[in-house]
PDB file of C-alpha atoms and ligand atoms in Angstrom:
ATOM      1  CA  MET A   1     152.481 -67.437 -22.792  1.00  0.00           C
ATOM      2  CA  PHE A   2     154.564 -67.007 -19.603  1.00  0.00           C
ATOM      3  CA  GLU A   3     157.689 -64.782 -20.310  1.00  0.00           C
ATOM      4  CA  TYR A   4     160.883 -65.536 -18.410  1.00  0.00           C
ATOM      5  CA  THR A   5     164.483 -65.061 -19.408  1.00  0.00           C
ATOM      6  CA  ALA A   6     166.439 -67.386 -17.266  1.00  0.00           C
ATOM      7  CA  PRO A   7     170.039 -66.425 -16.422  1.00  0.00           C
ATOM      8  CA  LYS A   8     172.548 -68.641 -18.209  1.00  0.00           C
ATOM      9  CA  ASN A   9     173.728 -70.281 -14.872  1.00  0.00           C
ATOM     10  CA  LEU A  10     170.231 -70.739 -13.290  1.00  0.00           C
ATOM     11  CA  LEU A  11     170.897 -74.411 -12.724  1.00  0.00           C
ATOM     12  CA  GLU A  12     174.590 -74.324 -12.066  1.00  0.00           C
ATOM     13  CA  ASP A  13     175.407 -76.942  -9.399  1.00  0.00           C
ATOM     14  CA  LYS A  14     171.779 -78.389  -9.560  1.00  0.00           C
ATOM     15  CA  THR A  15     171.483 -82.031 -10.275  1.00  0.00           C
ATOM     16  CA  ILE A  16     167.925 -82.998 -11.980  1.00  0.00           C
ATOM     17  CA  LEU A  17     166.536 -86.176 -13.044  1.00  0.00           C
ATOM     18  CA  ILE A  18     164.308 -86.349 -16.012  1.00  0.00           C
ATOM     19  CA  THR A  19     162.104 -89.364 -17.082  1.00  0.00           C
ATOM     20  CA  GLY A  20     161.155 -89.940 -20.508  1.00  0.00           C
ATOM     21  CA  ALA A  21     164.283 -87.747 -21.598  1.00  0.00           C
ATOM     22  CA  SER A  22     164.736 -89.533 -25.083  1.00  0.00           C
ATOM     23  CA  ASP A  23     161.997 -87.632 -26.846  1.00  0.00           C
ATOM     24  CA  GLY A  24     159.487 -84.916 -26.914  1.00  0.00           C
ATOM     25  CA  ILE A  25     159.246 -82.605 -23.931  1.00  0.00           C
ATOM     26  CA  GLY A  26     161.582 -84.603 -21.759  1.00  0.00           C
ATOM     27  CA  LYS A  27     164.320 -84.273 -24.485  1.00  0.00           C
ATOM     28  CA  VAL A  28     163.815 -80.608 -24.871  1.00  0.00           C
ATOM     29  CA  CYS A  29     163.894 -79.964 -20.882  1.00  0.00           C
ATOM     30  CA  ALA A  30     167.218 -81.858 -20.679  1.00  0.00           C
ATOM     31  CA  CYS A  31     168.886 -79.931 -23.527  1.00  0.00           C
ATOM     32  CA  THR A  32     167.477 -76.691 -21.826  1.00  0.00           C
ATOM     33  CA  PHE A  33     168.435 -77.596 -18.433  1.00  0.00           C
ATOM     34  CA  ALA A  34     172.015 -78.675 -19.626  1.00  0.00           C
ATOM     35  CA  ASP A  35     172.258 -74.988 -21.309  1.00  0.00           C
ATOM     36  CA  HIS A  36     171.437 -73.652 -18.059  1.00  0.00           C
ATOM     37  CA  GLY A  37     174.232 -75.305 -16.202  1.00  0.00           C
ATOM     38  CA  ALA A  38     172.390 -78.474 -14.668  1.00  0.00           C
ATOM     39  CA  ARG A  39     173.987 -81.833 -13.945  1.00  0.00           C
ATOM     40  CA  LEU A  40     171.493 -84.364 -15.393  1.00  0.00           C
ATOM     41  CA  ILE A  41     170.280 -87.775 -14.985  1.00  0.00           C
ATOM     42  CA  LEU A  42     168.478 -88.894 -18.344  1.00  0.00           C
ATOM     43  CA  LEU A  43     166.033 -91.870 -17.822  1.00  0.00           C
ATOM     44  CA  GLY A  44     164.394 -93.561 -20.547  1.00  0.00           C
ATOM     45  CA  ARG A  45     163.612 -97.103 -21.974  1.00  0.00           C
ATOM     46  CA  ASN A  46     165.659 -96.856 -25.164  1.00  0.00           C
ATOM     47  CA  GLN A  47     169.384 -96.749 -24.641  1.00  0.00           C
ATOM     48  CA  GLU A  48     170.182 -95.692 -28.376  1.00  0.00           C
ATOM     49  CA  LYS A  49     167.650 -92.690 -28.114  1.00  0.00           C
ATOM     50  CA  LEU A  50     169.118 -91.747 -24.665  1.00  0.00           C
ATOM     51  CA  GLU A  51     172.605 -92.067 -25.990  1.00  0.00           C
ATOM     52  CA  ALA A  52     171.712 -89.586 -29.020  1.00  0.00           C
ATOM     53  CA  VAL A  53     170.254 -87.082 -26.380  1.00  0.00           C
ATOM     54  CA  TYR A  54     173.374 -87.543 -24.246  1.00  0.00           C
ATOM     55  CA  ASP A  55     175.670 -86.928 -27.518  1.00  0.00           C
ATOM     56  CA  GLN A  56     173.808 -83.854 -28.395  1.00  0.00           C
ATOM     57  CA  ILE A  57     174.244 -82.403 -24.765  1.00  0.00           C
ATOM     58  CA  GLU A  58     177.817 -83.504 -24.395  1.00  0.00           C
ATOM     59  CA  ALA A  59     178.954 -81.640 -27.657  1.00  0.00           C
ATOM     60  CA  VAL A  60     177.794 -78.279 -25.953  1.00  0.00           C
ATOM     61  CA  ASN A  61     178.045 -79.131 -21.998  1.00  0.00           C
ATOM     62  CA  PRO A  62     180.358 -81.696 -21.609  1.00  0.00           C
ATOM     63  CA  GLY A  63     180.698 -83.905 -18.495  1.00  0.00           C
ATOM     64  CA  LYS A  64     177.814 -83.208 -16.588  1.00  0.00           C
ATOM     65  CA  THR A  65     175.156 -85.769 -17.810  1.00  0.00           C
ATOM     66  CA  VAL A  66     174.603 -89.578 -17.241  1.00  0.00           C
ATOM     67  CA  ILE A  67     171.969 -91.711 -18.764  1.00  0.00           C
ATOM     68  CA  HIS A  68     170.171 -94.468 -16.924  1.00  0.00           C
ATOM     69  CA  PRO A  69     168.052 -96.771 -19.161  1.00  0.00           C
ATOM     70  CA  LEU A  70     165.134 -98.227 -17.469  1.00  0.00           C
ATOM     71  CA  ASP A  71     161.800 -99.704 -18.937  1.00  0.00           C
ATOM     72  CA  PHE A  72     159.169 -98.680 -16.579  1.00  0.00           C
ATOM     73  CA  ILE A  73     156.876-101.516 -17.758  1.00  0.00           C
ATOM     74  CA  SER A  74     159.213-104.042 -16.519  1.00  0.00           C
ATOM     75  CA  ALA A  75     161.114-102.239 -13.624  1.00  0.00           C
ATOM     76  CA  THR A  76     160.721-103.752 -10.182  1.00  0.00           C
ATOM     77  CA  ALA A  77     161.170-101.974  -6.914  1.00  0.00           C
ATOM     78  CA  ALA A  78     164.550-103.445  -6.660  1.00  0.00           C
ATOM     79  CA  ASP A  79     165.549-101.541  -9.880  1.00  0.00           C
ATOM     80  CA  TYR A  80     164.212 -98.185  -8.339  1.00  0.00           C
ATOM     81  CA  GLN A  81     166.608 -98.835  -5.340  1.00  0.00           C
ATOM     82  CA  THR A  82     169.510 -99.753  -7.481  1.00  0.00           C
ATOM     83  CA  LEU A  83     169.094 -96.393  -9.319  1.00  0.00           C
ATOM     84  CA  ALA A  84     168.778 -94.551  -5.896  1.00  0.00           C
ATOM     85  CA  GLN A  85     172.049 -96.197  -4.672  1.00  0.00           C
ATOM     86  CA  SER A  86     173.774 -95.471  -7.741  1.00  0.00           C
ATOM     87  CA  LEU A  87     172.753 -91.674  -7.502  1.00  0.00           C
ATOM     88  CA  THR A  88     173.760 -91.602  -3.988  1.00  0.00           C
ATOM     89  CA  GLU A  89     177.190 -92.636  -4.860  1.00  0.00           C
ATOM     90  CA  GLN A  90     177.595 -90.176  -7.612  1.00  0.00           C
ATOM     91  CA  PHE A  91     175.705 -87.097  -6.396  1.00  0.00           C
ATOM     92  CA  GLU A  92     175.437 -85.394  -3.019  1.00  0.00           C
ATOM     93  CA  CYS A  93     171.768 -84.908  -3.643  1.00  0.00           C
ATOM     94  CA  LEU A  94     169.052 -84.550  -6.021  1.00  0.00           C
ATOM     95  CA  ASP A  95     167.463 -80.995  -6.697  1.00  0.00           C
ATOM     96  CA  GLY A  96     164.987 -81.731  -9.185  1.00  0.00           C
ATOM     97  CA  LEU A  97     162.818 -84.840 -10.365  1.00  0.00           C
ATOM     98  CA  ILE A  98     160.638 -84.232 -13.471  1.00  0.00           C
ATOM     99  CA  HIS A  99     158.093 -87.080 -13.754  1.00  0.00           C
ATOM    100  CA  ASN A 100     157.799 -86.690 -17.680  1.00  0.00           C
ATOM    101  CA  ALA A 101     157.524 -90.288 -19.087  1.00  0.00           C
ATOM    102  CA  ALA A 102     154.183 -91.363 -20.274  1.00  0.00           C
ATOM    103  CA  LEU A 103     152.306 -93.720 -22.527  1.00  0.00           C
ATOM    104  CA  LEU A 104     149.207 -92.804 -24.509  1.00  0.00           C
ATOM    105  CA  GLY A 105     147.778 -96.242 -24.780  1.00  0.00           C
ATOM    106  CA  ALA A 106     144.672 -97.186 -26.626  1.00  0.00           C
ATOM    107  CA  MET A 107     141.956 -94.640 -27.480  1.00  0.00           C
ATOM    108  CA  ASN A 108     138.823 -96.917 -26.940  1.00  0.00           C
ATOM    109  CA  PRO A 109     135.709 -96.902 -24.988  1.00  0.00           C
ATOM    110  CA  ILE A 110     136.065 -98.518 -21.444  1.00  0.00           C
ATOM    111  CA  GLU A 111     134.099-101.416 -22.412  1.00  0.00           C
ATOM    112  CA  PHE A 112     136.562-102.385 -25.195  1.00  0.00           C
ATOM    113  CA  TYR A 113     139.743-100.901 -23.524  1.00  0.00           C
ATOM    114  CA  PRO A 114     142.508-103.707 -23.833  1.00  0.00           C
ATOM    115  CA  GLU A 115     143.493-105.051 -20.437  1.00  0.00           C
ATOM    116  CA  ARG A 116     147.099-105.307 -21.235  1.00  0.00           C
ATOM    117  CA  ASP A 117     147.428-101.641 -22.502  1.00  0.00           C
ATOM    118  CA  TRP A 118     145.643-100.765 -19.006  1.00  0.00           C
ATOM    119  CA  SER A 119     148.231-102.208 -16.891  1.00  0.00           C
ATOM    120  CA  GLU A 120     151.249-101.344 -18.820  1.00  0.00           C
ATOM    121  CA  LEU A 121     150.015 -97.732 -18.965  1.00  0.00           C
ATOM    122  CA  MET A 122     149.356 -97.700 -15.229  1.00  0.00           C
ATOM    123  CA  GLN A 123     152.844 -99.129 -14.694  1.00  0.00           C
ATOM    124  CA  VAL A 124     154.437 -96.351 -16.617  1.00  0.00           C
ATOM    125  CA  ASN A 125     152.282 -93.450 -15.995  1.00  0.00           C
ATOM    126  CA  ILE A 126     151.703 -93.627 -12.241  1.00  0.00           C
ATOM    127  CA  ASN A 127     153.326 -96.743 -10.590  1.00  0.00           C
ATOM    128  CA  ALA A 128     156.804 -95.514 -11.903  1.00  0.00           C
ATOM    129  CA  ALA A 129     156.149 -92.264 -10.423  1.00  0.00           C
ATOM    130  CA  PHE A 130     155.197 -93.653  -6.906  1.00  0.00           C
ATOM    131  CA  PHE A 131     158.399 -96.183  -7.139  1.00  0.00           C
ATOM    132  CA  LEU A 132     160.757 -93.323  -8.141  1.00  0.00           C
ATOM    133  CA  THR A 133     159.574 -90.803  -5.901  1.00  0.00           C
ATOM    134  CA  LYS A 134     159.722 -93.144  -2.859  1.00  0.00           C
ATOM    135  CA  ALA A 135     163.250 -94.319  -3.922  1.00  0.00           C
ATOM    136  CA  LEU A 136     164.541 -90.697  -4.551  1.00  0.00           C
ATOM    137  CA  LEU A 137     162.982 -88.699  -1.760  1.00  0.00           C
ATOM    138  CA  PRO A 138     166.050 -89.207   0.525  1.00  0.00           C
ATOM    139  CA  SER A 139     168.178 -87.631  -2.131  1.00  0.00           C
ATOM    140  CA  LEU A 140     165.682 -84.857  -2.706  1.00  0.00           C
ATOM    141  CA  SER A 141     165.715 -84.342   1.196  1.00  0.00           C
ATOM    142  CA  ARG A 142     169.396 -83.700   0.928  1.00  0.00           C
ATOM    143  CA  SER A 143     169.020 -80.777  -1.255  1.00  0.00           C
ATOM    144  CA  ALA A 144     168.259 -77.370   0.220  1.00  0.00           C
ATOM    145  CA  ASP A 145     165.783 -76.309  -2.311  1.00  0.00           C
ATOM    146  CA  ALA A 146     164.461 -79.388  -4.383  1.00  0.00           C
ATOM    147  CA  ARG A 147     161.596 -79.373  -7.014  1.00  0.00           C
ATOM    148  CA  LEU A 148     159.412 -82.540  -7.751  1.00  0.00           C
ATOM    149  CA  LEU A 149     157.344 -81.992 -10.745  1.00  0.00           C
ATOM    150  CA  PHE A 150     154.472 -84.277 -11.840  1.00  0.00           C
ATOM    151  CA  THR A 151     153.488 -84.025 -15.630  1.00  0.00           C
ATOM    152  CA  ALA A 152     149.616 -83.653 -15.751  1.00  0.00           C
ATOM    153  CA  SER A 153     147.020 -83.530 -18.544  1.00  0.00           C
ATOM    154  CA  SER A 154     143.606 -81.799 -19.163  1.00  0.00           C
ATOM    155  CA  VAL A 155     141.971 -85.240 -19.465  1.00  0.00           C
ATOM    156  CA  GLY A 156     143.323 -85.974 -15.871  1.00  0.00           C
ATOM    157  CA  ARG A 157     141.423 -83.063 -14.567  1.00  0.00           C
ATOM    158  CA  ILE A 158     138.136 -83.572 -16.306  1.00  0.00           C
ATOM    159  CA  GLY A 159     137.517 -86.883 -17.765  1.00  0.00           C
ATOM    160  CA  ARG A 160     136.934 -87.458 -21.500  1.00  0.00           C
ATOM    161  CA  ALA A 161     135.418 -90.354 -23.610  1.00  0.00           C
ATOM    162  CA  TYR A 162     137.825 -92.584 -25.080  1.00  0.00           C
ATOM    163  CA  TRP A 163     140.982 -91.459 -23.275  1.00  0.00           C
ATOM    164  CA  GLY A 164     140.875 -94.591 -20.934  1.00  0.00           C
ATOM    165  CA  ALA A 165     143.917 -95.377 -18.997  1.00  0.00           C
ATOM    166  CA  TYR A 166     145.680 -92.340 -20.019  1.00  0.00           C
ATOM    167  CA  ALA A 167     143.079 -89.902 -18.479  1.00  0.00           C
ATOM    168  CA  VAL A 168     142.641 -92.157 -15.327  1.00  0.00           C
ATOM    169  CA  SER A 169     146.399 -92.381 -14.898  1.00  0.00           C
ATOM    170  CA  LYS A 170     146.741 -88.657 -15.063  1.00  0.00           C
ATOM    171  CA  PHE A 171     143.784 -88.335 -12.383  1.00  0.00           C
ATOM    172  CA  ALA A 172     146.053 -90.604 -10.155  1.00  0.00           C
ATOM    173  CA  VAL A 173     149.112 -88.478 -10.943  1.00  0.00           C
ATOM    174  CA  GLU A 174     147.226 -85.285  -9.530  1.00  0.00           C
ATOM    175  CA  GLY A 175     146.278 -87.504  -6.429  1.00  0.00           C
ATOM    176  CA  LEU A 176     149.892 -88.514  -5.731  1.00  0.00           C
ATOM    177  CA  MET A 177     151.146 -84.964  -6.356  1.00  0.00           C
ATOM    178  CA  GLN A 178     148.442 -83.596  -3.819  1.00  0.00           C
ATOM    179  CA  THR A 179     149.057 -86.351  -1.250  1.00  0.00           C
ATOM    180  CA  LEU A 180     152.853 -85.923  -1.331  1.00  0.00           C
ATOM    181  CA  ALA A 181     152.538 -82.118  -1.330  1.00  0.00           C
ATOM    182  CA  ASP A 182     150.313 -82.196   1.776  1.00  0.00           C
ATOM    183  CA  GLU A 183     152.957 -84.622   3.511  1.00  0.00           C
ATOM    184  CA  LEU A 184     155.719 -82.289   2.827  1.00  0.00           C
ATOM    185  CA  ALA A 185     154.259 -79.034   3.266  1.00  0.00           C
ATOM    186  CA  ASN A 186     155.503 -78.321   6.792  1.00  0.00           C
ATOM    187  CA  THR A 187     158.198 -80.935   6.985  1.00  0.00           C
ATOM    188  CA  SER A 188     160.465 -80.525   3.912  1.00  0.00           C
ATOM    189  CA  SER A 189     161.826 -77.837   1.604  1.00  0.00           C
ATOM    190  CA  ILE A 190     160.872 -79.989  -1.410  1.00  0.00           C
ATOM    191  CA  ARG A 191     158.389 -78.309  -3.435  1.00  0.00           C
ATOM    192  CA  VAL A 192     155.918 -80.536  -5.263  1.00  0.00           C
ATOM    193  CA  ASN A 193     153.656 -79.451  -8.174  1.00  0.00           C
ATOM    194  CA  SER A 194     151.972 -80.797 -11.384  1.00  0.00           C
ATOM    195  CA  LEU A 195     152.220 -79.130 -14.620  1.00  0.00           C
ATOM    196  CA  ASN A 196     149.925 -79.662 -17.466  1.00  0.00           C
ATOM    197  CA  PRO A 197     152.020 -78.704 -20.700  1.00  0.00           C
ATOM    198  CA  GLY A 198     148.853 -78.345 -22.804  1.00  0.00           C
ATOM    199  CA  GLY A 199     148.732 -79.508 -26.544  1.00  0.00           C
ATOM    200  CA  THR A 200     152.521 -79.596 -27.617  1.00  0.00           C
ATOM    201  CA  ARG A 201     154.128 -80.775 -31.143  1.00  0.00           C
ATOM    202  CA  THR A 202     155.340 -84.276 -30.054  1.00  0.00           C
ATOM    203  CA  ASN A 203     154.967 -87.752 -30.939  1.00  0.00           C
ATOM    204  CA  MET A 204     152.322 -88.460 -28.449  1.00  0.00           C
ATOM    205  CA  ARG A 205     150.166 -85.630 -29.510  1.00  0.00           C
ATOM    206  CA  ARG A 206     150.493 -86.941 -33.312  1.00  0.00           C
ATOM    207  CA  ALA A 207     149.379 -90.259 -32.076  1.00  0.00           C
ATOM    208  CA  ALA A 208     146.308 -88.663 -30.045  1.00  0.00           C
ATOM    209  CA  TYR A 209     145.462 -86.328 -33.076  1.00  0.00           C
ATOM    210  CA  PRO A 210     146.349 -88.108 -36.132  1.00  0.00           C
ATOM    211  CA  ALA A 211     144.262 -85.893 -38.383  1.00  0.00           C
ATOM    212  CA  GLU A 212     145.835 -82.643 -36.873  1.00  0.00           C
ATOM    213  CA  ASN A 213     148.207 -80.480 -38.622  1.00  0.00           C
ATOM    214  CA  PRO A 214     151.167 -81.001 -36.283  1.00  0.00           C
ATOM    215  CA  GLU A 215     152.363 -77.513 -37.020  1.00  0.00           C
ATOM    216  CA  SER A 216     149.302 -75.996 -35.201  1.00  0.00           C
ATOM    217  CA  GLN A 217     150.511 -77.196 -32.067  1.00  0.00           C
ATOM    218  CA  PRO A 218     153.172 -75.067 -30.122  1.00  0.00           C
ATOM    219  CA  THR A 219     156.606 -76.567 -29.616  1.00  0.00           C
ATOM    220  CA  ALA A 220     158.115 -78.103 -26.647  1.00  0.00           C
ATOM    221  CA  GLU A 221     160.707 -75.340 -26.695  1.00  0.00           C
ATOM    222  CA  SER A 222     157.898 -72.660 -26.045  1.00  0.00           C
ATOM    223  CA  LEU A 223     157.247 -74.503 -22.693  1.00  0.00           C
ATOM    224  CA  MET A 224     160.903 -73.875 -21.467  1.00  0.00           C
ATOM    225  CA  PRO A 225     160.358 -70.697 -19.560  1.00  0.00           C
ATOM    226  CA  VAL A 226     157.608 -72.318 -17.435  1.00  0.00           C
ATOM    227  CA  TYR A 227     159.855 -75.439 -16.930  1.00  0.00           C
ATOM    228  CA  LEU A 228     162.907 -73.218 -15.988  1.00  0.00           C
ATOM    229  CA  TYR A 229     161.037 -70.809 -13.633  1.00  0.00           C
ATOM    230  CA  LEU A 230     159.689 -73.981 -11.770  1.00  0.00           C
ATOM    231  CA  MET A 231     163.091 -75.216 -11.031  1.00  0.00           C
ATOM    232  CA  SER A 232     164.442 -71.805 -10.039  1.00  0.00           C
ATOM    233  CA  PRO A 233     164.587 -70.283  -6.632  1.00  0.00           C
ATOM    234  CA  GLN A 234     161.960 -67.767  -7.456  1.00  0.00           C
ATOM    235  CA  SER A 235     159.343 -70.605  -7.449  1.00  0.00           C
ATOM    236  CA  LYS A 236     159.915 -71.661  -3.795  1.00  0.00           C
ATOM    237  CA  SER A 237     156.434 -70.343  -2.645  1.00  0.00           C
ATOM    238  CA  ILE A 238     154.671 -72.573  -5.168  1.00  0.00           C
ATOM    239  CA  HIS A 239     153.623 -76.008  -3.589  1.00  0.00           C
ATOM    240  CA  GLY A 240     150.833 -78.415  -4.101  1.00  0.00           C
ATOM    241  CA  GLN A 241     149.649 -76.663  -7.164  1.00  0.00           C
ATOM    242  CA  THR A 242     147.980 -78.078 -10.297  1.00  0.00           C
ATOM    243  CA  LEU A 243     149.464 -75.786 -12.893  1.00  0.00           C
ATOM    244  CA  ASP A 244     149.055 -75.216 -16.631  1.00  0.00           C
ATOM    245  CA  ALA A 245     151.886 -74.213 -18.871  1.00  0.00           C
ATOM    246  CA  ARG A 246     149.664 -72.286 -21.265  1.00  0.00           C
ATOM    247  CA  SER A 247     148.215 -69.928 -18.708  1.00  0.00           C
ATOM    248  CA  PHE A 248     150.974 -69.995 -16.217  1.00  0.00           C
ATOM    249  CA  ASP A 249     151.357 -66.958 -13.987  1.00  0.00           C
ATOM    250  CA  PRO A 250     153.515 -67.208 -10.858  1.00  0.00           C
ATOM    251  CA  ASN A 251     151.559 -64.279  -9.081  1.00  0.00           C
ATOM    252  CA  SER A 252     147.994 -65.788  -9.459  1.00  0.00           C
TER     253      SER A 252
HETATM  254  N1  NAP B   1     152.300 -83.572 -26.078  1.00  0.00           N
HETATM  255  C1  NAP B   1     151.150 -83.116 -25.535  1.00  0.00           C
HETATM  256  O1  NAP B   1     150.388 -82.636 -26.282  1.00  0.00           O
HETATM  257  C2  NAP B   1     150.901 -83.300 -24.041  1.00  0.00           C
HETATM  258  C3  NAP B   1     149.937 -82.800 -23.527  1.00  0.00           C
HETATM  259  C4  NAP B   1     149.602 -83.045 -22.161  1.00  0.00           C
HETATM  260  C5  NAP B   1     150.388 -83.752 -21.526  1.00  0.00           C
HETATM  261  N2  NAP B   1     151.595 -84.343 -21.917  1.00  0.00           N
HETATM  262  C6  NAP B   1     152.454 -85.150 -21.089  1.00  0.00           C
HETATM  263  O2  NAP B   1     153.783 -84.746 -21.125  1.00  0.00           O
HETATM  264  C7  NAP B   1     154.665 -85.764 -20.995  1.00  0.00           C
HETATM  265  C8  NAP B   1     155.785 -85.938 -22.182  1.00  0.00           C
HETATM  266  O3  NAP B   1     154.871 -86.131 -23.251  1.00  0.00           O
HETATM  267  P1  NAP B   1     155.423 -86.190 -24.855  1.00  0.00           P
HETATM  268  O4  NAP B   1     154.444 -85.288 -25.681  1.00  0.00           O
HETATM  269  O5  NAP B   1     156.811 -85.427 -24.756  1.00  0.00           O
HETATM  270  O6  NAP B   1     155.466 -87.570 -25.198  1.00  0.00           O
HETATM  271  P2  NAP B   1     156.487 -88.437 -26.146  1.00  0.00           P
HETATM  272  O7  NAP B   1     157.160 -87.653 -27.196  1.00  0.00           O
HETATM  273  O8  NAP B   1     155.811 -89.562 -26.520  1.00  0.00           O
HETATM  274  O9  NAP B   1     157.709 -88.970 -24.930  1.00  0.00           O
HETATM  275  C9  NAP B   1     157.345 -89.764 -23.982  1.00  0.00           C
HETATM  276  C10 NAP B   1     158.762 -90.073 -23.207  1.00  0.00           C
HETATM  277  O10 NAP B   1     158.427 -91.178 -22.440  1.00  0.00           O
HETATM  278  C11 NAP B   1     159.188 -92.264 -22.473  1.00  0.00           C
HETATM  279  N3  NAP B   1     158.570 -93.568 -22.257  1.00  0.00           N
HETATM  280  C12 NAP B   1     157.499 -94.052 -22.750  1.00  0.00           C
HETATM  281  N4  NAP B   1     157.459 -95.447 -22.330  1.00  0.00           N
HETATM  282  C13 NAP B   1     158.327 -95.623 -21.176  1.00  0.00           C
HETATM  283  C14 NAP B   1     158.650 -96.654 -20.433  1.00  0.00           C
HETATM  284  N5  NAP B   1     157.924 -97.854 -20.685  1.00  0.00           N
HETATM  285  N6  NAP B   1     159.902 -96.570 -19.664  1.00  0.00           N
HETATM  286  C15 NAP B   1     160.480 -95.248 -19.791  1.00  0.00           C
HETATM  287  N7  NAP B   1     160.336 -94.264 -20.557  1.00  0.00           N
HETATM  288  C16 NAP B   1     159.154 -94.437 -21.437  1.00  0.00           C
HETATM  289  C17 NAP B   1     159.465 -92.259 -24.147  1.00  0.00           C
HETATM  290  O11 NAP B   1     160.468 -93.021 -24.366  1.00  0.00           O
HETATM  291  P3  NAP B   1     160.762 -93.471 -26.097  1.00  0.00           P
HETATM  292  O12 NAP B   1     161.623 -92.238 -26.489  1.00  0.00           O
HETATM  293  O13 NAP B   1     161.505 -94.627 -25.885  1.00  0.00           O
HETATM  294  O14 NAP B   1     159.286 -93.558 -26.682  1.00  0.00           O
HETATM  295  C18 NAP B   1     159.652 -90.681 -24.258  1.00  0.00           C
HETATM  296  O15 NAP B   1     160.965 -90.368 -23.890  1.00  0.00           O
HETATM  297  C19 NAP B   1     153.944 -87.047 -20.699  1.00  0.00           C
HETATM  298  O16 NAP B   1     153.833 -87.135 -19.336  1.00  0.00           O
HETATM  299  C20 NAP B   1     152.534 -86.532 -21.371  1.00  0.00           C
HETATM  300  O17 NAP B   1     151.469 -87.257 -20.774  1.00  0.00           O
HETATM  301  C21 NAP B   1     151.876 -83.986 -23.450  1.00  0.00           C
END
């Protein structure tokens, strides 16, 4: 596992938006980034859960976090524009955007895959990433050194039976990342990558592998050196890459 001890002030003066910040990897990212000085915008669908994360952060690092409840299933382009407008009014720029929220959906053969699960999952896992990226690119462009990180999965790199819309949506995430990274390579300082966290002890993992002992999976906390490094100035040369947290090596 990649080792990196980030300075306590690594993200001082950085403003970072995390989707799916109410639980799992997104929640741990939020608390970790706050501990390293970041101003945060926490997005999620459940106001109560977001408030609990907000309270946890405020108790240690007060006055730097805002929450923005938004359900990606029902959100429209107008909702994303409203969010972008509100961020423009509150912050000079956006230095980081972590596309982390996702649904697992049904685990069925394609022949029996429920249409409704398919549509809702695509809305959350890929369409929201497009709408949000589109709305927030102007804010990211105002940063001198912004990072845009998509969250990948191994089943979005090689297809796997019964992973249905989840796998297909994660292939699309890689496509969006690569297309955007190519567009921005020579025209912008925004660095764009995708990161596969690998099996991690969260609700999603438990739903995907109900027979597995949850303790056998690494914690979200163990991923944080990679997330912090990818937000750091040292990662400036990493762009357009499909990364894996478990084998991450910035020099390869
Ligand atoms: N855990 C793993 O083993 C693993 C492996 C590979 C990739 N990943 C990826 O890592 C990322 C985080 O996964 P995780 O394991 O931390 O999952 P998780 O614990 O299930 O958390 C998912 C987050 O997404 C939010 N979310 C779900 N539907 C939403 C919607 N309609 N609108 C807004 N937010 C919504 C959830 O909100 P609620 O709190 O309201 O549910 C939660 O905050 C995902 O992109 C996942 O695909 C995870």
